């Protein structure tokens, strides 16, 4: 079945695969965030990325609790979507010389990651509920809430400050 590591026959199989996918994604994000922290120039953006790195580490631990509650081994499967989002972010950031424009690009890249995660966790919650895995819904919901809050903070920072700075950048 394409990129899947094994055939997926049931919703339960799909649910487990998606958990493994998002587990991979969260681990990749912990590798990408330090680079974003290093590139960010606005102190509040740098601090926001540092905070989200710590949150992401907690989200990984929470996913490990989900696997454990389901009597499954915490395992990752490659997620081409997150790999692509991170690759694009690195390419775009490498092409921008103006620091204000770079900060705006970093926010846009971070929001692409957040939006991907929001869709995945929303789906996982729906499937966990459908499958009767009520014991993991609150763990997944806690992460979804954090992802939405991060996205909101990024939007506010972009709209109230950093996009305006980027607009003033000289060509």
mmCIF file of C-alpha atoms in Angstrom:
data_model
loop_
_atom_site.group_PDB
_atom_site.id
_atom_site.type_symbol
_atom_site.label_atom_id
_atom_site.label_comp_id
_atom_site.label_asym_id
_atom_site.label_seq_id
_atom_site.Cartn_x
_atom_site.Cartn_y
_atom_site.Cartn_z
ATOM 1 C CA UNK A 1 0.000 0.000 0.000
ATOM 2 C CA UNK A 2 2.373 2.681 -1.212
ATOM 3 C CA UNK A 3 4.436 4.243 1.547
ATOM 4 C CA UNK A 4 2.889 2.175 4.326
ATOM 5 C CA UNK A 5 5.213 -0.342 5.943
ATOM 6 C CA UNK A 6 2.547 -3.051 5.871
ATOM 7 C CA UNK A 7 -0.885 -3.473 4.475
ATOM 8 C CA UNK A 8 -3.530 -1.700 6.448
ATOM 9 C CA UNK A 9 -6.731 -3.691 6.597
ATOM 10 C CA UNK A 10 -8.676 -2.192 9.490
ATOM 11 C CA UNK A 11 -9.298 1.139 11.140
ATOM 12 C CA UNK A 12 -7.273 -0.189 14.079
ATOM 13 C CA UNK A 13 -4.318 -0.797 11.726
ATOM 14 C CA UNK A 14 -4.722 2.694 10.296
ATOM 15 C CA UNK A 15 -4.924 4.225 13.773
ATOM 16 C CA UNK A 16 -1.709 2.489 14.859
ATOM 17 C CA UNK A 17 0.048 3.485 11.645
ATOM 18 C CA UNK A 18 -0.984 7.110 12.141
ATOM 19 C CA UNK A 19 0.318 7.025 15.728
ATOM 20 C CA UNK A 20 3.643 5.745 14.417
ATOM 21 C CA UNK A 21 3.638 8.447 11.761
ATOM 22 C CA UNK A 22 3.058 11.279 14.237
ATOM 23 C CA UNK A 23 5.627 9.747 16.617
ATOM 24 C CA UNK A 24 8.170 9.994 13.807
ATOM 25 C CA UNK A 25 7.039 13.539 13.025
ATOM 26 C CA UNK A 26 7.415 14.720 16.629
ATOM 27 C CA UNK A 27 10.906 13.238 16.797
ATOM 28 C CA UNK A 28 11.892 14.979 13.546
ATOM 29 C CA UNK A 29 10.510 18.242 14.887
ATOM 30 C CA UNK A 30 12.779 17.987 17.950
ATOM 31 C CA UNK A 31 15.709 17.776 15.526
ATOM 32 C CA UNK A 32 14.509 20.734 13.424
ATOM 33 C CA UNK A 33 13.599 23.153 16.224
ATOM 34 C CA UNK A 34 17.176 23.760 17.470
ATOM 35 C CA UNK A 35 18.089 24.905 13.937
ATOM 36 C CA UNK A 36 15.081 27.219 13.884
ATOM 37 C CA UNK A 37 16.041 28.588 17.301
ATOM 38 C CA UNK A 38 19.524 29.300 15.987
ATOM 39 C CA UNK A 39 18.224 31.066 12.851
ATOM 40 C CA UNK A 40 15.516 33.136 14.575
ATOM 41 C CA UNK A 41 16.565 36.686 15.314
ATOM 42 C CA UNK A 42 13.510 38.099 17.100
ATOM 43 C CA UNK A 43 13.935 37.291 20.805
ATOM 44 C CA UNK A 44 10.245 36.418 21.267
ATOM 45 C CA UNK A 45 10.357 34.031 18.296
ATOM 46 C CA UNK A 46 13.507 32.368 19.593
ATOM 47 C CA UNK A 47 11.886 32.006 23.039
ATOM 48 C CA UNK A 48 8.687 30.618 21.490
ATOM 49 C CA UNK A 49 10.648 27.983 19.588
ATOM 50 C CA UNK A 50 12.544 27.054 22.770
ATOM 51 C CA UNK A 51 9.259 26.648 24.628
ATOM 52 C CA UNK A 52 7.810 24.545 21.841
ATOM 53 C CA UNK A 53 10.885 22.308 21.807
ATOM 54 C CA UNK A 54 10.243 21.474 25.467
ATOM 55 C CA UNK A 55 6.542 20.937 24.701
ATOM 56 C CA UNK A 56 7.412 18.640 21.802
ATOM 57 C CA UNK A 57 9.615 16.545 24.064
ATOM 58 C CA UNK A 58 6.607 16.227 26.388
ATOM 59 C CA UNK A 59 4.399 15.317 23.442
ATOM 60 C CA UNK A 60 6.765 12.489 22.533
ATOM 61 C CA UNK A 61 6.551 11.204 26.109
ATOM 62 C CA UNK A 62 2.756 11.459 25.901
ATOM 63 C CA UNK A 63 2.725 9.449 22.660
ATOM 64 C CA UNK A 64 4.834 6.808 24.382
ATOM 65 C CA UNK A 65 2.119 6.658 27.066
ATOM 66 C CA UNK A 66 -0.474 6.174 24.314
ATOM 67 C CA UNK A 67 1.491 3.273 22.830
ATOM 68 C CA UNK A 68 1.867 1.747 26.294
ATOM 69 C CA UNK A 69 -1.856 2.111 27.049
ATOM 70 C CA UNK A 70 -2.571 0.284 23.792
ATOM 71 C CA UNK A 71 -0.066 -2.472 24.637
ATOM 72 C CA UNK A 72 2.036 -1.467 21.650
ATOM 73 C CA UNK A 73 5.734 -0.739 21.323
ATOM 74 C CA UNK A 74 6.485 2.928 20.631
ATOM 75 C CA UNK A 75 7.660 2.782 17.044
ATOM 76 C CA UNK A 76 8.044 5.349 14.297
ATOM 77 C CA UNK A 77 7.301 4.996 10.612
ATOM 78 C CA UNK A 78 8.698 7.488 8.151
ATOM 79 C CA UNK A 79 6.422 10.432 7.530
ATOM 80 C CA UNK A 80 7.155 11.911 4.099
ATOM 81 C CA UNK A 81 4.828 14.843 4.821
ATOM 82 C CA UNK A 82 6.810 16.162 7.793
ATOM 83 C CA UNK A 83 10.088 15.433 6.013
ATOM 84 C CA UNK A 84 8.870 17.578 3.113
ATOM 85 C CA UNK A 85 7.690 20.418 5.330
ATOM 86 C CA UNK A 86 11.023 20.488 7.175
ATOM 87 C CA UNK A 87 13.025 20.252 3.941
ATOM 88 C CA UNK A 88 11.094 23.147 2.431
ATOM 89 C CA UNK A 89 11.585 25.220 5.598
ATOM 90 C CA UNK A 90 15.338 24.655 5.467
ATOM 91 C CA UNK A 91 15.508 25.547 1.780
ATOM 92 C CA UNK A 92 13.489 28.733 2.151
ATOM 93 C CA UNK A 93 15.389 29.852 5.254
ATOM 94 C CA UNK A 94 18.673 29.294 3.447
ATOM 95 C CA UNK A 95 17.632 31.694 0.672
ATOM 96 C CA UNK A 96 16.728 34.699 2.851
ATOM 97 C CA UNK A 97 19.345 37.263 3.782
ATOM 98 C CA UNK A 98 17.192 39.863 5.569
ATOM 99 C CA UNK A 99 16.696 38.839 9.199
ATOM 100 C CA UNK A 100 13.180 40.285 9.490
ATOM 101 C CA UNK A 101 12.053 38.426 6.375
ATOM 102 C CA UNK A 102 13.775 35.283 7.692
ATOM 103 C CA UNK A 103 11.788 35.499 10.946
ATOM 104 C CA UNK A 104 8.541 35.792 8.951
ATOM 105 C CA UNK A 105 9.555 32.736 6.910
ATOM 106 C CA UNK A 106 10.394 30.774 10.063
ATOM 107 C CA UNK A 107 6.945 31.526 11.483
ATOM 108 C CA UNK A 108 5.307 30.396 8.244
ATOM 109 C CA UNK A 109 7.313 27.166 8.313
ATOM 110 C CA UNK A 110 6.496 26.548 11.964
ATOM 111 C CA UNK A 111 2.808 27.074 11.221
ATOM 112 C CA UNK A 112 2.963 24.549 8.378
ATOM 113 C CA UNK A 113 4.248 22.037 10.927
ATOM 114 C CA UNK A 114 1.575 23.003 13.474
ATOM 115 C CA UNK A 115 -1.227 22.703 10.928
ATOM 116 C CA UNK A 116 -0.002 19.248 9.918
ATOM 117 C CA UNK A 117 0.072 18.170 13.559
ATOM 118 C CA UNK A 118 -3.366 19.645 14.272
ATOM 119 C CA UNK A 119 -4.907 17.583 11.462
ATOM 120 C CA UNK A 120 -3.155 14.410 12.594
ATOM 121 C CA UNK A 121 -4.089 14.717 16.261
ATOM 122 C CA UNK A 122 -7.679 15.632 15.392
ATOM 123 C CA UNK A 123 -7.947 12.503 13.279
ATOM 124 C CA UNK A 124 -6.301 10.336 15.934
ATOM 125 C CA UNK A 125 -8.773 11.578 18.547
ATOM 126 C CA UNK A 126 -11.716 10.795 16.271
ATOM 127 C CA UNK A 127 -10.400 7.317 15.530
ATOM 128 C CA UNK A 128 -9.509 6.593 19.167
ATOM 129 C CA UNK A 129 -13.072 7.536 20.132
ATOM 130 C CA UNK A 130 -14.548 5.418 17.325
ATOM 131 C CA UNK A 131 -12.397 2.428 18.308
ATOM 132 C CA UNK A 132 -13.229 2.718 22.014
ATOM 133 C CA UNK A 133 -9.724 3.737 23.053
ATOM 134 C CA UNK A 134 -11.132 6.243 25.516
ATOM 135 C CA UNK A 135 -8.068 5.728 27.729
ATOM 136 C CA UNK A 136 -5.860 7.606 25.235
ATOM 137 C CA UNK A 137 -8.193 10.385 24.074
ATOM 138 C CA UNK A 138 -7.208 12.801 26.854
ATOM 139 C CA UNK A 139 -3.499 12.274 26.114
ATOM 140 C CA UNK A 140 -4.030 13.032 22.433
ATOM 141 C CA UNK A 141 -6.310 15.974 23.266
ATOM 142 C CA UNK A 142 -3.678 17.519 25.529
ATOM 143 C CA UNK A 143 -1.235 17.523 22.629
ATOM 144 C CA UNK A 144 -3.823 18.877 20.189
ATOM 145 C CA UNK A 145 -4.543 21.714 22.609
ATOM 146 C CA UNK A 146 -0.821 22.555 22.818
ATOM 147 C CA UNK A 147 -0.467 22.509 19.027
ATOM 148 C CA UNK A 148 -3.434 24.862 18.600
ATOM 149 C CA UNK A 149 -2.081 27.189 21.290
ATOM 150 C CA UNK A 150 1.326 27.292 19.591
ATOM 151 C CA UNK A 151 -0.311 28.081 16.262
ATOM 152 C CA UNK A 152 -2.302 30.897 17.882
ATOM 153 C CA UNK A 153 0.852 32.347 19.466
ATOM 154 C CA UNK A 154 2.682 32.219 16.138
ATOM 155 C CA UNK A 155 -0.223 33.949 14.389
ATOM 156 C CA UNK A 156 -0.306 36.710 16.974
ATOM 157 C CA UNK A 157 3.457 37.230 16.832
ATOM 158 C CA UNK A 158 3.405 37.340 13.033
ATOM 159 C CA UNK A 159 0.418 39.629 12.659
ATOM 160 C CA UNK A 160 1.189 42.056 15.451
ATOM 161 C CA UNK A 161 4.924 42.396 14.976
ATOM 162 C CA UNK A 162 7.140 40.273 12.753
ATOM 163 C CA UNK A 163 5.249 40.514 9.466
ATOM 164 C CA UNK A 164 5.299 44.317 9.786
ATOM 165 C CA UNK A 165 9.067 44.240 10.310
ATOM 166 C CA UNK A 166 9.460 41.974 7.291
ATOM 167 C CA UNK A 167 7.344 44.323 5.171
ATOM 168 C CA UNK A 168 9.729 47.169 5.950
ATOM 169 C CA UNK A 169 12.768 45.185 4.781
ATOM 170 C CA UNK A 170 14.597 46.735 1.885
ATOM 171 C CA UNK A 171 15.213 44.748 -1.250
#
